[in-house]
Amino acid sequence: MTLGLVGRKVGMTRIFTDDGQTVPVTVVDVSNNRVTQIKTAETDGYSSVQVAFGKRRATRVNKAAAGHFAKAGVEAGQVLREFRVDAAQLEQFKAGDTISPASVFAVGQKVDVTGTTIGKGYAGAIKRHHFSSNRASHGNSVSHNSAGSIGMAQDPGRVFPGKRMAGHLGDVKRTQQGLEVVRIDEARQLLLIKGAVPGSKGGFVTVRPAVKAAPKGGN
């Protein structure tokens, strides 16, 4: 139950430490995260902060969403995310506030990043499930990169449901845990996170304090 931020994956680069070491980082734009709603236990049954990110033209927003953004006094956004927080933290926020990355995260802090993985279309069983391929020599013909037999013996004589076979690969929600915030660019509202972040360039991601590591500062 901690506050996070919504951002856009810009891409990857590297930075150099003071001792000359190179660190691969993913750049995440978390600019203009604005509070659209405060939910309390009295009115909603739980406490949370709803945050909007991105910009959307007024002609692309339906009436219900337009009224919701207008009530908060903020510009319409592309993404809405809700973060469950303790009731004591709600006093720090009000609708219309803009949340800066430095107020939530600190350099060296561990974070969990959630995004939609890159879609790879229809893939074979070897690539999709990381199987080992068959021998590519000694009369194996063209079946070296196939899944092989999938059936059963005469009893039960069928393929069980859930059999790992070829199918759609990627384009699913994934969370990468335990990544490290290496640098915070407060002027440009950027987070530089060590490691690989799920999704393609331009994709939306959600950054939260890690659930498997003690927080180092921030909220």
Tab-separated table of C-alpha atoms in Angstrom:
chain	number	residue	atom	x	y	z
A	1	MET	CA	0.000	0.000	0.000
A	2	THR	CA	2.336	2.677	-1.289
A	3	LEU	CA	2.100	5.433	-3.850
A	4	GLY	CA	3.654	4.942	-7.276
A	5	LEU	CA	3.846	6.811	-10.568
A	6	VAL	CA	2.702	6.212	-14.130
A	7	GLY	CA	5.163	6.845	-16.946
A	8	ARG	CA	6.182	6.190	-20.515
A	9	LYS	CA	9.168	4.071	-21.483
A	10	VAL	CA	11.497	6.308	-23.505
A	11	GLY	CA	14.210	3.738	-24.212
A	12	MET	CA	17.547	2.512	-22.908
A	13	THR	CA	20.905	4.222	-22.510
A	14	ARG	CA	23.867	4.025	-20.163
A	15	ILE	CA	25.420	6.279	-17.553
A	16	PHE	CA	28.854	6.310	-15.988
A	17	THR	CA	29.560	6.229	-12.280
A	18	ASP	CA	32.258	8.275	-10.574
A	19	ASP	CA	34.674	5.345	-10.730
A	20	GLY	CA	34.152	4.890	-14.465
A	21	GLN	CA	31.759	1.940	-14.371
A	22	THR	CA	29.014	1.861	-16.998
A	23	VAL	CA	25.435	1.155	-15.893
A	24	PRO	CA	22.674	0.184	-18.377
A	25	VAL	CA	19.486	2.080	-17.572
A	26	THR	CA	15.961	2.422	-18.895
A	27	VAL	CA	14.652	5.984	-19.111
A	28	VAL	CA	11.065	6.411	-17.910
A	29	ASP	CA	9.209	9.716	-18.363
A	30	VAL	CA	6.991	10.301	-15.307
A	31	SER	CA	6.194	13.953	-15.955
A	32	ASN	CA	2.898	15.569	-14.976
A	33	ASN	CA	1.448	12.818	-12.811
A	34	ARG	CA	-1.654	14.550	-11.495
A	35	VAL	CA	-4.123	13.499	-8.814
A	36	THR	CA	-7.634	13.041	-10.171
A	37	GLN	CA	-9.380	11.533	-7.168
A	38	ILE	CA	-8.867	10.793	-3.481
A	39	LYS	CA	-10.760	7.772	-2.195
A	40	THR	CA	-11.392	7.348	1.521
A	41	ALA	CA	-12.686	4.532	3.674
A	42	GLU	CA	-15.764	6.588	4.595
A	43	THR	CA	-16.958	7.156	1.019
A	44	ASP	CA	-15.402	4.288	-0.962
A	45	GLY	CA	-14.583	1.612	1.590
A	46	TYR	CA	-10.817	1.918	1.140
A	47	SER	CA	-8.145	4.596	0.810
A	48	SER	CA	-6.323	5.254	-2.445
A	49	VAL	CA	-4.977	7.938	-4.742
A	50	GLN	CA	-5.997	7.972	-8.409
A	51	VAL	CA	-3.397	9.401	-10.796
A	52	ALA	CA	-3.632	10.460	-14.453
A	53	PHE	CA	-0.766	10.521	-16.944
A	54	GLY	CA	-0.397	11.758	-20.510
A	55	LYS	CA	-2.566	14.084	-22.558
A	56	ARG	CA	-5.701	13.424	-24.556
A	57	ARG	CA	-7.658	15.749	-26.811
A	58	ALA	CA	-11.099	16.796	-25.608
A	59	THR	CA	-12.685	15.251	-28.706
A	60	ARG	CA	-11.238	11.858	-27.697
A	61	VAL	CA	-12.723	11.846	-24.175
A	62	ASN	CA	-16.260	10.629	-23.477
A	63	LYS	CA	-18.625	12.646	-21.315
A	64	ALA	CA	-18.168	10.544	-18.194
A	65	ALA	CA	-14.369	10.832	-18.288
A	66	ALA	CA	-14.537	14.526	-19.204
A	67	GLY	CA	-16.696	15.212	-16.168
A	68	HIS	CA	-14.351	13.207	-13.964
A	69	PHE	CA	-11.298	15.201	-15.097
A	70	ALA	CA	-13.186	18.494	-14.893
A	71	LYS	CA	-14.240	17.796	-11.314
A	72	ALA	CA	-10.586	17.319	-10.357
A	73	GLY	CA	-9.578	20.418	-12.338
A	74	VAL	CA	-6.923	18.614	-14.367
A	75	GLU	CA	-6.203	18.044	-18.040
A	76	ALA	CA	-7.587	14.859	-19.568
A	77	GLY	CA	-5.075	12.019	-19.499
A	78	GLN	CA	-4.405	8.863	-21.477
A	79	VAL	CA	-3.905	6.571	-18.488
A	80	LEU	CA	-5.577	6.344	-15.083
A	81	ARG	CA	-4.002	4.307	-12.301
A	82	GLU	CA	-5.029	3.862	-8.703
A	83	PHE	CA	-2.615	3.287	-5.823
A	84	ARG	CA	-3.757	1.942	-2.479
A	85	VAL	CA	-2.218	3.974	0.335
A	86	ASP	CA	-2.585	4.236	4.083
A	87	ALA	CA	-5.299	6.557	5.320
A	88	ALA	CA	-2.686	8.726	7.060
A	89	GLN	CA	-1.046	9.486	3.703
A	90	LEU	CA	-4.204	10.918	2.163
A	91	GLU	CA	-3.703	14.210	3.974
A	92	GLN	CA	-0.665	14.901	1.769
A	93	PHE	CA	-2.702	14.967	-1.450
A	94	LYS	CA	-5.684	16.681	-2.949
A	95	ALA	CA	-7.307	16.557	-6.378
A	96	GLY	CA	-5.348	18.586	-8.909
A	97	ASP	CA	-1.928	18.130	-7.277
A	98	THR	CA	1.070	17.229	-9.420
A	99	ILE	CA	3.351	14.521	-8.012
A	100	SER	CA	7.079	14.829	-8.648
A	101	PRO	CA	9.285	11.721	-8.878
A	102	ALA	CA	11.640	12.966	-6.152
A	103	SER	CA	8.772	13.049	-3.663
A	104	VAL	CA	8.012	9.370	-4.215
A	105	PHE	CA	11.347	7.707	-5.052
A	106	ALA	CA	14.976	8.053	-4.001
A	107	VAL	CA	18.256	7.157	-5.686
A	108	GLY	CA	19.204	3.581	-4.819
A	109	GLN	CA	15.646	2.558	-4.060
A	110	LYS	CA	14.302	-0.760	-5.353
A	111	VAL	CA	11.160	-0.571	-7.494
A	112	ASP	CA	8.739	-2.868	-9.312
A	113	VAL	CA	7.850	-1.857	-12.866
A	114	THR	CA	4.684	-3.128	-14.576
A	115	GLY	CA	4.137	-2.921	-18.325
A	116	THR	CA	2.840	-4.764	-21.380
A	117	THR	CA	5.470	-6.952	-22.992
A	118	ILE	CA	6.367	-6.698	-26.668
A	119	GLY	CA	3.990	-8.712	-28.847
A	120	LYS	CA	5.746	-11.304	-30.994
A	121	GLY	CA	2.747	-12.715	-32.849
A	122	TYR	CA	2.295	-16.432	-33.461
A	123	ALA	CA	5.341	-18.403	-32.300
A	124	GLY	CA	6.322	-22.045	-32.296
A	125	ALA	CA	6.555	-24.179	-29.177
A	126	ILE	CA	10.371	-24.012	-29.091
A	127	LYS	CA	10.514	-20.228	-28.954
A	128	ARG	CA	7.346	-19.715	-26.944
A	129	HIS	CA	8.158	-22.119	-24.104
A	130	HIS	CA	11.975	-22.170	-24.279
A	131	PHE	CA	12.112	-25.848	-25.212
A	132	SER	CA	15.275	-27.555	-26.394
A	133	SER	CA	15.174	-28.356	-30.092
A	134	ASN	CA	15.745	-31.800	-31.545
A	135	ARG	CA	18.964	-32.905	-33.237
A	136	ALA	CA	19.591	-31.068	-36.502
A	137	SER	CA	21.563	-33.899	-38.106
A	138	HIS	CA	21.567	-37.650	-38.877
A	139	GLY	CA	18.350	-37.904	-40.795
A	140	ASN	CA	16.248	-35.597	-38.642
A	141	SER	CA	15.052	-33.802	-41.792
A	142	VAL	CA	13.182	-30.549	-41.025
A	143	SER	CA	11.694	-31.547	-37.650
A	144	HIS	CA	14.580	-30.339	-35.498
A	145	ASN	CA	12.752	-27.168	-34.405
A	146	SER	CA	9.334	-28.687	-33.781
A	147	ALA	CA	7.668	-29.703	-30.546
A	148	GLY	CA	7.590	-33.391	-31.417
A	149	SER	CA	4.784	-35.760	-30.563
A	150	ILE	CA	2.000	-34.427	-28.376
A	151	GLY	CA	-0.393	-37.354	-28.090
A	152	MET	CA	-0.809	-40.057	-25.450
A	153	ALA	CA	-0.920	-43.828	-25.580
A	154	GLN	CA	-4.141	-45.615	-26.397
A	155	ASP	CA	-5.283	-44.899	-22.862
A	156	PRO	CA	-6.302	-42.048	-22.419
A	157	GLY	CA	-5.580	-41.408	-26.088
A	158	ARG	CA	-5.983	-37.657	-26.099
A	159	VAL	CA	-4.046	-34.414	-25.591
A	160	PHE	CA	-4.488	-32.957	-22.128
A	161	PRO	CA	-5.757	-29.354	-21.842
A	162	GLY	CA	-2.972	-26.883	-21.122
A	163	LYS	CA	-0.415	-28.685	-23.257
A	164	ARG	CA	2.374	-26.255	-24.082
A	165	MET	CA	2.202	-25.786	-27.817
A	166	ALA	CA	2.553	-23.091	-30.454
A	167	GLY	CA	0.444	-19.961	-30.021
A	168	HIS	CA	0.388	-16.241	-29.359
A	169	LEU	CA	3.536	-14.923	-27.697
A	170	GLY	CA	3.965	-11.649	-25.844
A	171	ASP	CA	1.569	-8.697	-25.414
A	172	VAL	CA	0.764	-9.595	-21.795
A	173	LYS	CA	1.005	-7.709	-18.530
A	174	ARG	CA	4.267	-8.371	-16.691
A	175	THR	CA	5.999	-6.948	-13.617
A	176	GLN	CA	9.781	-6.783	-13.305
A	177	GLN	CA	10.677	-6.770	-9.625
A	178	GLY	CA	13.641	-5.427	-7.727
A	179	LEU	CA	14.960	-2.895	-10.230
A	180	GLU	CA	17.085	-0.023	-8.922
A	181	VAL	CA	16.578	3.703	-9.361
A	182	VAL	CA	20.019	4.940	-10.430
A	183	ARG	CA	19.239	8.594	-11.082
A	184	ILE	CA	16.312	11.015	-10.848
A	185	ASP	CA	16.229	13.918	-13.319
A	186	GLU	CA	13.927	16.306	-11.492
A	187	ALA	CA	14.189	19.034	-14.144
A	188	ARG	CA	12.953	16.758	-16.946
A	189	GLN	CA	10.886	14.496	-14.678
A	190	LEU	CA	12.752	11.323	-15.643
A	191	LEU	CA	13.555	8.127	-13.772
A	192	LEU	CA	16.694	6.224	-14.803
A	193	ILE	CA	16.173	2.627	-13.742
A	194	LYS	CA	18.878	-0.025	-13.871
A	195	GLY	CA	17.825	-3.040	-15.871
A	196	ALA	CA	15.217	-3.986	-18.454
A	197	VAL	CA	11.680	-2.641	-18.181
A	198	PRO	CA	8.781	-4.586	-19.769
A	199	GLY	CA	7.349	-3.252	-23.016
A	200	SER	CA	8.399	-1.425	-26.135
A	201	LYS	CA	9.486	2.188	-26.528
A	202	GLY	CA	6.582	4.523	-25.963
A	203	GLY	CA	4.651	2.024	-23.866
A	204	PHE	CA	3.011	2.971	-20.582
A	205	VAL	CA	4.492	1.560	-17.371
A	206	THR	CA	3.668	1.762	-13.683
A	207	VAL	CA	6.503	2.215	-11.187
A	208	ARG	CA	5.958	1.251	-7.546
A	209	PRO	CA	8.242	0.790	-4.545
A	210	ALA	CA	9.395	-2.826	-4.457
A	211	VAL	CA	7.309	-5.191	-2.372
A	212	LYS	CA	10.301	-7.446	-1.654
A	213	ALA	CA	12.722	-4.771	-0.470
A	214	ALA	CA	12.675	-2.240	2.348
A	215	PRO	CA	11.968	1.296	1.023
A	216	LYS	CA	14.840	3.785	1.093
A	217	GLY	CA	13.193	7.137	1.646
A	218	GLY	CA	10.237	8.574	-0.226
A	219	ASN	CA	6.626	7.835	0.692
